Amino acid sequence: GDSVTQMEGPVTLSEEAFLTINCTYTATGYPSLFWYVQYPGEGLQLLLKATKADDKGSNKGFEATYRKETTSFHLEKGSVQVSDSAVYFCALSGAGGTSYGKLTFGQGTILTVHP
Amino acid sequence: EPEVTQTPSHQVTQMGQEVILRCVPISNHLYFYWYRQILGQKVEFLVSFYNNEISEKSEIFDDQFSVERPDGSNFTLKIRSTKLEDSAMYFCASSRDSSSYNEQFFGPGTRLTVL
């Protein structure tokens, strides 16, 4: 079945450091790929998405490129801020044409940014 | 900005008891979902619901679980006889349609503790 694997966490960075959170997936067909973020005490919020190969999703300085050849969707940010401290989830949807709407998540990566 | 709300934020129950978790999806959304996250594990899909019936469910969603949209605004998840392993964070989500690239909006979650 479909699956998503994220890099092990937690990740701790200093403010203005470069961030990469790795995400790889296994799926039949052509899924859409997402990054969701969860701030303390809140629900999951969509951060960015990409719906086909080579698409780049971007939002709030975060970027991720849909790489079909490596089945990856790594999250990057050039300069993190303390306010980026949260849990980040990679997810996919729509693989194989039989699971529309259902999201399959990675295990989440806790990011802590220190001043 | 419209948001998905969930009540209660924390529910404590005895094993074998019935619990009902409540969600109010965004008003013009048509598709509704429940996910759960056991502490330290992935967010897992439970069920999707459209037009007053289940459109997809996971292996987790057995006969102990049911969903209902009783009054056109609430969306509930019932667990008939709770088990210790049902302890988890339960997230409700809604979307305008079921397309794989459409955003799902998540509530803040209900933490269920089964003693």
PDB file of C-alpha atoms in Angstrom:
ATOM      1  CA  GLY A   1       0.000   0.000   0.000  1.00  0.00           C
ATOM      2  CA  ASP A   2       0.866   3.658  -0.081  1.00  0.00           C
ATOM      3  CA  SER A   3       3.339   4.926   2.489  1.00  0.00           C
ATOM      4  CA  VAL A   4       5.305   8.030   3.429  1.00  0.00           C
ATOM      5  CA  THR A   5       8.621   8.082   5.256  1.00  0.00           C
ATOM      6  CA  GLN A   6      10.062  11.186   6.899  1.00  0.00           C
ATOM      7  CA  MET A   7      13.495  11.730   8.334  1.00  0.00           C
ATOM      8  CA  GLU A   8      13.904  10.926  11.988  1.00  0.00           C
ATOM      9  CA  GLY A   9      13.500  13.824  14.371  1.00  0.00           C
ATOM     10  CA  PRO A  10      13.502  15.903  16.379  1.00  0.00           C
ATOM     11  CA  VAL A  11      15.409  18.599  14.523  1.00  0.00           C
ATOM     12  CA  THR A  12      16.933  21.472  16.493  1.00  0.00           C
ATOM     13  CA  LEU A  13      18.319  24.534  14.709  1.00  0.00           C
ATOM     14  CA  SER A  14      19.474  28.025  15.475  1.00  0.00           C
ATOM     15  CA  GLU A  15      17.569  30.959  14.014  1.00  0.00           C
ATOM     16  CA  GLU A  16      18.534  31.736  10.396  1.00  0.00           C
ATOM     17  CA  ALA A  17      19.863  28.217   9.799  1.00  0.00           C
ATOM     18  CA  PHE A  18      18.974  26.235   6.659  1.00  0.00           C
ATOM     19  CA  LEU A  19      16.305  23.578   7.072  1.00  0.00           C
ATOM     20  CA  THR A  20      15.811  20.328   5.202  1.00  0.00           C
ATOM     21  CA  ILE A  21      13.294  17.683   6.228  1.00  0.00           C
ATOM     22  CA  ASN A  22      13.453  14.631   3.999  1.00  0.00           C
ATOM     23  CA  CYS A  23      10.324  12.869   2.759  1.00  0.00           C
ATOM     24  CA  THR A  24      10.069   9.881   0.452  1.00  0.00           C
ATOM     25  CA  TYR A  25       6.979   8.019  -0.616  1.00  0.00           C
ATOM     26  CA  THR A  26       5.803   4.720  -2.053  1.00  0.00           C
ATOM     27  CA  ALA A  27       2.645   4.779  -4.125  1.00  0.00           C
ATOM     28  CA  THR A  28       1.039   3.348  -7.216  1.00  0.00           C
ATOM     29  CA  GLY A  29      -0.098   5.866  -9.753  1.00  0.00           C
ATOM     30  CA  TYR A  30       0.481   9.602  -9.465  1.00  0.00           C
ATOM     31  CA  PRO A  31      -0.270  10.976  -6.024  1.00  0.00           C
ATOM     32  CA  SER A  32      -0.519  14.580  -4.927  1.00  0.00           C
ATOM     33  CA  LEU A  33       1.996  15.491  -2.237  1.00  0.00           C
ATOM     34  CA  PHE A  34       1.558  17.792   0.739  1.00  0.00           C
ATOM     35  CA  TRP A  35       3.349  19.251   3.704  1.00  0.00           C
ATOM     36  CA  TYR A  36       1.184  19.985   6.737  1.00  0.00           C
ATOM     37  CA  VAL A  37       2.338  21.859   9.842  1.00  0.00           C
ATOM     38  CA  GLN A  38       0.981  21.599  13.374  1.00  0.00           C
ATOM     39  CA  TYR A  39       1.687  24.398  15.829  1.00  0.00           C
ATOM     40  CA  PRO A  40       1.282  23.672  19.546  1.00  0.00           C
ATOM     41  CA  GLY A  41      -2.360  23.261  20.532  1.00  0.00           C
ATOM     42  CA  GLU A  42      -3.640  23.620  16.973  1.00  0.00           C
ATOM     43  CA  GLY A  43      -4.808  21.355  14.165  1.00  0.00           C
ATOM     44  CA  LEU A  44      -2.838  20.435  11.072  1.00  0.00           C
ATOM     45  CA  GLN A  45      -2.581  23.244   8.522  1.00  0.00           C
ATOM     46  CA  LEU A  46      -1.650  22.845   4.894  1.00  0.00           C
ATOM     47  CA  LEU A  47       1.763  24.407   4.325  1.00  0.00           C
ATOM     48  CA  LEU A  48       2.261  23.626   0.635  1.00  0.00           C
ATOM     49  CA  LYS A  49       1.392  21.080  -2.017  1.00  0.00           C
ATOM     50  CA  ALA A  50       2.392  19.775  -5.435  1.00  0.00           C
ATOM     51  CA  THR A  51       0.089  17.808  -7.688  1.00  0.00           C
ATOM     52  CA  LYS A  52       2.386  16.530 -10.447  1.00  0.00           C
ATOM     53  CA  ALA A  53       5.990  15.659 -11.117  1.00  0.00           C
ATOM     54  CA  ASP A  54       8.482  18.558 -11.098  1.00  0.00           C
ATOM     55  CA  ASP A  55       5.938  20.918  -9.506  1.00  0.00           C
ATOM     56  CA  LYS A  56       7.355  23.097  -6.751  1.00  0.00           C
ATOM     57  CA  GLY A  57       5.121  24.026  -3.859  1.00  0.00           C
ATOM     58  CA  SER A  58       6.027  27.098  -1.836  1.00  0.00           C
ATOM     59  CA  ASN A  59       4.625  29.094   1.059  1.00  0.00           C
ATOM     60  CA  LYS A  60       6.025  31.296   3.862  1.00  0.00           C
ATOM     61  CA  GLY A  61       9.591  30.744   2.606  1.00  0.00           C
ATOM     62  CA  PHE A  62       9.229  26.947   2.584  1.00  0.00           C
ATOM     63  CA  GLU A  63       9.657  24.998  -0.643  1.00  0.00           C
ATOM     64  CA  ALA A  64       9.358  21.404  -1.792  1.00  0.00           C
ATOM     65  CA  THR A  65       9.738  19.889  -5.260  1.00  0.00           C
ATOM     66  CA  TYR A  66       7.869  16.779  -6.419  1.00  0.00           C
ATOM     67  CA  ARG A  67      10.614  14.439  -7.659  1.00  0.00           C
ATOM     68  CA  LYS A  68       9.059  11.408  -9.320  1.00  0.00           C
ATOM     69  CA  GLU A  69      12.417   9.843 -10.226  1.00  0.00           C
ATOM     70  CA  THR A  70      13.502   9.729  -6.577  1.00  0.00           C
ATOM     71  CA  THR A  71       9.949   9.524  -5.131  1.00  0.00           C
ATOM     72  CA  SER A  72      10.782  12.423  -2.845  1.00  0.00           C
ATOM     73  CA  PHE A  73       9.249  15.684  -1.620  1.00  0.00           C
ATOM     74  CA  HIS A  74      11.856  17.224   0.687  1.00  0.00           C
ATOM     75  CA  LEU A  75      10.924  20.367   2.621  1.00  0.00           C
ATOM     76  CA  GLU A  76      13.445  23.233   2.650  1.00  0.00           C
ATOM     77  CA  LYS A  77      13.697  26.724   4.065  1.00  0.00           C
ATOM     78  CA  GLY A  78      16.688  28.973   3.670  1.00  0.00           C
ATOM     79  CA  SER A  79      16.464  30.778   7.007  1.00  0.00           C
ATOM     80  CA  VAL A  80      14.281  29.457   9.816  1.00  0.00           C
ATOM     81  CA  GLN A  81      12.709  31.562  12.547  1.00  0.00           C
ATOM     82  CA  VAL A  82      11.724  30.737  16.113  1.00  0.00           C
ATOM     83  CA  SER A  83       8.088  30.923  14.970  1.00  0.00           C
ATOM     84  CA  ASP A  84       8.695  27.964  12.618  1.00  0.00           C
ATOM     85  CA  SER A  85       8.970  25.647  15.631  1.00  0.00           C
ATOM     86  CA  ALA A  86       6.240  23.057  15.040  1.00  0.00           C
ATOM     87  CA  VAL A  87       5.613  19.491  13.887  1.00  0.00           C
ATOM     88  CA  TYR A  88       5.844  18.976  10.111  1.00  0.00           C
ATOM     89  CA  PHE A  89       3.995  16.161   8.327  1.00  0.00           C
ATOM     90  CA  CYS A  90       4.552  14.952   4.794  1.00  0.00           C
ATOM     91  CA  ALA A  91       1.484  13.355   3.194  1.00  0.00           C
ATOM     92  CA  LEU A  92       0.134  12.003  -0.065  1.00  0.00           C
ATOM     93  CA  SER A  93      -3.296  11.605  -1.597  1.00  0.00           C
ATOM     94  CA  GLY A  94      -4.917  10.249  -4.676  1.00  0.00           C
ATOM     95  CA  ALA A  95      -2.483   7.502  -5.610  1.00  0.00           C
ATOM     96  CA  GLY A  96      -3.881   4.738  -7.776  1.00  0.00           C
ATOM     97  CA  GLY A  97      -7.192   6.418  -8.433  1.00  0.00           C
ATOM     98  CA  THR A  98      -9.047   4.623  -5.652  1.00  0.00           C
ATOM     99  CA  SER A  99      -8.302   6.697  -2.588  1.00  0.00           C
ATOM    100  CA  TYR A 100      -9.476  10.145  -3.452  1.00  0.00           C
ATOM    101  CA  GLY A 101      -9.394  12.429  -0.490  1.00  0.00           C
ATOM    102  CA  LYS A 102      -7.726  10.008   1.895  1.00  0.00           C
ATOM    103  CA  LEU A 103      -4.407  11.360   3.166  1.00  0.00           C
ATOM    104  CA  THR A 104      -1.522   9.036   4.008  1.00  0.00           C
ATOM    105  CA  PHE A 105       0.890  10.692   6.444  1.00  0.00           C
ATOM    106  CA  GLY A 106       4.499  10.332   7.434  1.00  0.00           C
ATOM    107  CA  GLN A 107       5.375  10.094  11.103  1.00  0.00           C
ATOM    108  CA  GLY A 108       5.962  13.821  11.574  1.00  0.00           C
ATOM    109  CA  THR A 109       9.151  15.711  12.364  1.00  0.00           C
ATOM    110  CA  ILE A 110       9.421  17.977  15.389  1.00  0.00           C
ATOM    111  CA  LEU A 111      11.334  21.174  14.583  1.00  0.00           C
ATOM    112  CA  THR A 112      12.637  23.408  17.357  1.00  0.00           C
ATOM    113  CA  VAL A 113      14.333  26.687  16.460  1.00  0.00           C
ATOM    114  CA  HIS A 114      16.364  28.512  19.122  1.00  0.00           C
ATOM    115  CA  PRO A 115      17.090  32.268  19.073  1.00  0.00           C
TER     116      PRO A 115
ATOM    117  CA  GLU B   1     -11.530  32.678   8.562  1.00  0.00           C
ATOM    118  CA  PRO B   2     -13.713  29.550   8.704  1.00  0.00           C
ATOM    119  CA  GLU B   3     -12.334  26.719  10.780  1.00  0.00           C
ATOM    120  CA  VAL B   4     -13.127  23.193  11.862  1.00  0.00           C
ATOM    121  CA  THR B   5     -13.945  22.895  15.546  1.00  0.00           C
ATOM    122  CA  GLN B   6     -13.890  19.809  17.765  1.00  0.00           C
ATOM    123  CA  THR B   7     -15.290  19.064  21.206  1.00  0.00           C
ATOM    124  CA  PRO B   8     -14.252  18.109  23.760  1.00  0.00           C
ATOM    125  CA  SER B   9     -10.553  18.890  23.636  1.00  0.00           C
ATOM    126  CA  HIS B  10      -9.855  16.057  26.074  1.00  0.00           C
ATOM    127  CA  GLN B  11     -12.058  13.069  26.917  1.00  0.00           C
ATOM    128  CA  VAL B  12     -11.259  10.561  29.640  1.00  0.00           C
ATOM    129  CA  THR B  13     -13.305   7.370  29.764  1.00  0.00           C
ATOM    130  CA  GLN B  14     -13.301   3.913  31.275  1.00  0.00           C
ATOM    131  CA  MET B  15     -12.626   0.887  29.119  1.00  0.00           C
ATOM    132  CA  GLY B  16     -15.859  -0.509  27.695  1.00  0.00           C
ATOM    133  CA  GLN B  17     -17.690   2.805  27.771  1.00  0.00           C
ATOM    134  CA  GLU B  18     -19.131   4.527  24.721  1.00  0.00           C
ATOM    135  CA  VAL B  19     -17.720   7.870  23.630  1.00  0.00           C
ATOM    136  CA  ILE B  20     -18.899  10.378  21.050  1.00  0.00           C
ATOM    137  CA  LEU B  21     -16.428  12.843  19.601  1.00  0.00           C
ATOM    138  CA  ARG B  22     -17.925  15.891  17.956  1.00  0.00           C
ATOM    139  CA  CYS B  23     -16.816  18.036  15.066  1.00  0.00           C
ATOM    140  CA  VAL B  24     -18.282  21.035  13.270  1.00  0.00           C
ATOM    141  CA  PRO B  25     -16.843  21.114   9.731  1.00  0.00           C
ATOM    142  CA  ILE B  26     -16.599  24.242   7.606  1.00  0.00           C
ATOM    143  CA  SER B  27     -20.117  25.091   6.494  1.00  0.00           C
ATOM    144  CA  ASN B  28     -19.842  24.821   2.696  1.00  0.00           C
ATOM    145  CA  HIS B  29     -17.700  21.686   2.751  1.00  0.00           C
ATOM    146  CA  LEU B  30     -19.140  18.402   1.534  1.00  0.00           C
ATOM    147  CA  TYR B  31     -16.531  15.803   2.487  1.00  0.00           C
ATOM    148  CA  PHE B  32     -15.682  14.899   6.047  1.00  0.00           C
ATOM    149  CA  TYR B  33     -12.921  12.775   7.537  1.00  0.00           C
ATOM    150  CA  TRP B  34     -11.690  11.316  10.785  1.00  0.00           C
ATOM    151  CA  TYR B  35      -8.032  10.565  11.461  1.00  0.00           C
ATOM    152  CA  ARG B  36      -6.290   9.463  14.599  1.00  0.00           C
ATOM    153  CA  GLN B  37      -2.771   9.665  15.978  1.00  0.00           C
ATOM    154  CA  ILE B  38      -1.621   7.301  18.694  1.00  0.00           C
ATOM    155  CA  LEU B  39       1.115   8.945  20.762  1.00  0.00           C
ATOM    156  CA  GLY B  40       4.436   8.735  18.944  1.00  0.00           C
ATOM    157  CA  GLN B  41       2.929   7.180  15.808  1.00  0.00           C
ATOM    158  CA  LYS B  42       1.696   8.372  12.431  1.00  0.00           C
ATOM    159  CA  VAL B  43      -1.554  10.172  11.741  1.00  0.00           C
ATOM    160  CA  GLU B  44      -3.826   7.414  10.378  1.00  0.00           C
ATOM    161  CA  PHE B  45      -6.920   7.691   8.188  1.00  0.00           C
ATOM    162  CA  LEU B  46     -10.092   6.247   9.713  1.00  0.00           C
ATOM    163  CA  VAL B  47     -13.024   7.157   7.497  1.00  0.00           C
ATOM    164  CA  SER B  48     -14.351   9.553   4.881  1.00  0.00           C
ATOM    165  CA  PHE B  49     -18.000  10.579   4.631  1.00  0.00           C
ATOM    166  CA  TYR B  50     -20.019  12.180   1.853  1.00  0.00           C
ATOM    167  CA  ASN B  51     -23.718  12.612   1.168  1.00  0.00           C
ATOM    168  CA  ASN B  52     -24.650  10.949   4.443  1.00  0.00           C
ATOM    169  CA  GLU B  53     -22.731   7.782   3.852  1.00  0.00           C
ATOM    170  CA  ILE B  54     -19.249   6.397   4.288  1.00  0.00           C
ATOM    171  CA  SER B  55     -17.222   6.665   1.079  1.00  0.00           C
ATOM    172  CA  GLU B  56     -14.093   4.942   2.345  1.00  0.00           C
ATOM    173  CA  LYS B  57     -12.860   3.418   5.594  1.00  0.00           C
ATOM    174  CA  SER B  58      -9.640   1.893   6.827  1.00  0.00           C
ATOM    175  CA  GLU B  59      -9.035  -1.456   8.497  1.00  0.00           C
ATOM    176  CA  ILE B  60      -8.976   0.354  11.836  1.00  0.00           C
ATOM    177  CA  PHE B  61     -12.594   1.446  11.393  1.00  0.00           C
ATOM    178  CA  ASP B  62     -14.273  -1.752  12.549  1.00  0.00           C
ATOM    179  CA  ASP B  63     -17.769  -2.392  13.907  1.00  0.00           C
ATOM    180  CA  GLN B  64     -16.942  -0.541  17.116  1.00  0.00           C
ATOM    181  CA  PHE B  65     -16.771   2.721  15.193  1.00  0.00           C
ATOM    182  CA  SER B  66     -19.553   4.682  13.542  1.00  0.00           C
ATOM    183  CA  VAL B  67     -19.964   8.138  12.102  1.00  0.00           C
ATOM    184  CA  GLU B  68     -22.996  10.336  11.712  1.00  0.00           C
ATOM    185  CA  ARG B  69     -24.029  13.760  10.539  1.00  0.00           C
ATOM    186  CA  PRO B  70     -27.085  14.141  12.747  1.00  0.00           C
ATOM    187  CA  ASP B  71     -28.164  17.678  12.057  1.00  0.00           C
ATOM    188  CA  GLY B  72     -26.466  19.143   8.996  1.00  0.00           C
ATOM    189  CA  SER B  73     -23.728  20.862  10.943  1.00  0.00           C
ATOM    190  CA  ASN B  74     -22.183  18.351  13.351  1.00  0.00           C
ATOM    191  CA  PHE B  75     -20.139  15.338  12.324  1.00  0.00           C
ATOM    192  CA  THR B  76     -19.631  12.740  15.043  1.00  0.00           C
ATOM    193  CA  LEU B  77     -17.434   9.726  15.637  1.00  0.00           C
ATOM    194  CA  LYS B  78     -18.794   7.136  18.054  1.00  0.00           C
ATOM    195  CA  ILE B  79     -16.769   4.370  19.637  1.00  0.00           C
ATOM    196  CA  ARG B  80     -19.204   1.865  21.134  1.00  0.00           C
ATOM    197  CA  SER B  81     -17.013   0.022  23.602  1.00  0.00           C
ATOM    198  CA  THR B  82     -13.660   1.693  24.085  1.00  0.00           C
ATOM    199  CA  LYS B  83     -10.442  -0.264  24.443  1.00  0.00           C
ATOM    200  CA  LEU B  84      -7.155   0.842  25.951  1.00  0.00           C
ATOM    201  CA  GLU B  85      -5.646   0.944  22.458  1.00  0.00           C
ATOM    202  CA  ASP B  86      -8.234   3.526  21.355  1.00  0.00           C
ATOM    203  CA  SER B  87      -6.332   6.122  23.376  1.00  0.00           C
ATOM    204  CA  ALA B  88      -5.159   8.632  20.787  1.00  0.00           C
ATOM    205  CA  MET B  89      -5.625  12.112  19.379  1.00  0.00           C
ATOM    206  CA  TYR B  90      -8.600  12.145  16.998  1.00  0.00           C
ATOM    207  CA  PHE B  91      -8.662  14.732  14.222  1.00  0.00           C
ATOM    208  CA  CYS B  92     -11.669  15.740  12.178  1.00  0.00           C
ATOM    209  CA  ALA B  93     -11.168  17.291   8.729  1.00  0.00           C
ATOM    210  CA  SER B  94     -13.364  18.625   5.947  1.00  0.00           C
ATOM    211  CA  SER B  95     -12.914  19.597   2.302  1.00  0.00           C
ATOM    212  CA  ARG B  96     -14.994  21.075  -0.500  1.00  0.00           C
ATOM    213  CA  ASP B  97     -14.581  17.982  -2.638  1.00  0.00           C
ATOM    214  CA  SER B  98     -12.660  14.740  -2.681  1.00  0.00           C
ATOM    215  CA  SER B  99     -10.156  15.546  -5.377  1.00  0.00           C
ATOM    216  CA  SER B 100      -6.686  14.438  -4.431  1.00  0.00           C
ATOM    217  CA  TYR B 101      -5.263  17.937  -4.690  1.00  0.00           C
ATOM    218  CA  ASN B 102      -7.884  19.736  -2.689  1.00  0.00           C
ATOM    219  CA  GLU B 103      -6.991  20.967   0.754  1.00  0.00           C
ATOM    220  CA  GLN B 104      -8.401  19.275   3.823  1.00  0.00           C
ATOM    221  CA  PHE B 105      -8.949  21.579   6.785  1.00  0.00           C
ATOM    222  CA  PHE B 106      -8.256  20.002  10.163  1.00  0.00           C
ATOM    223  CA  GLY B 107      -9.668  20.656  13.596  1.00  0.00           C
ATOM    224  CA  PRO B 108      -7.445  20.959  16.693  1.00  0.00           C
ATOM    225  CA  GLY B 109      -8.166  17.389  17.759  1.00  0.00           C
ATOM    226  CA  THR B 110      -9.728  15.565  20.708  1.00  0.00           C
ATOM    227  CA  ARG B 111      -7.376  13.694  22.991  1.00  0.00           C
ATOM    228  CA  LEU B 112      -9.099  10.463  24.080  1.00  0.00           C
ATOM    229  CA  THR B 113      -7.714   8.678  27.117  1.00  0.00           C
ATOM    230  CA  VAL B 114      -9.118   5.232  27.908  1.00  0.00           C
ATOM    231  CA  LEU B 115      -8.389   3.964  31.429  1.00  0.00           C
TER     232      LEU B 115
END
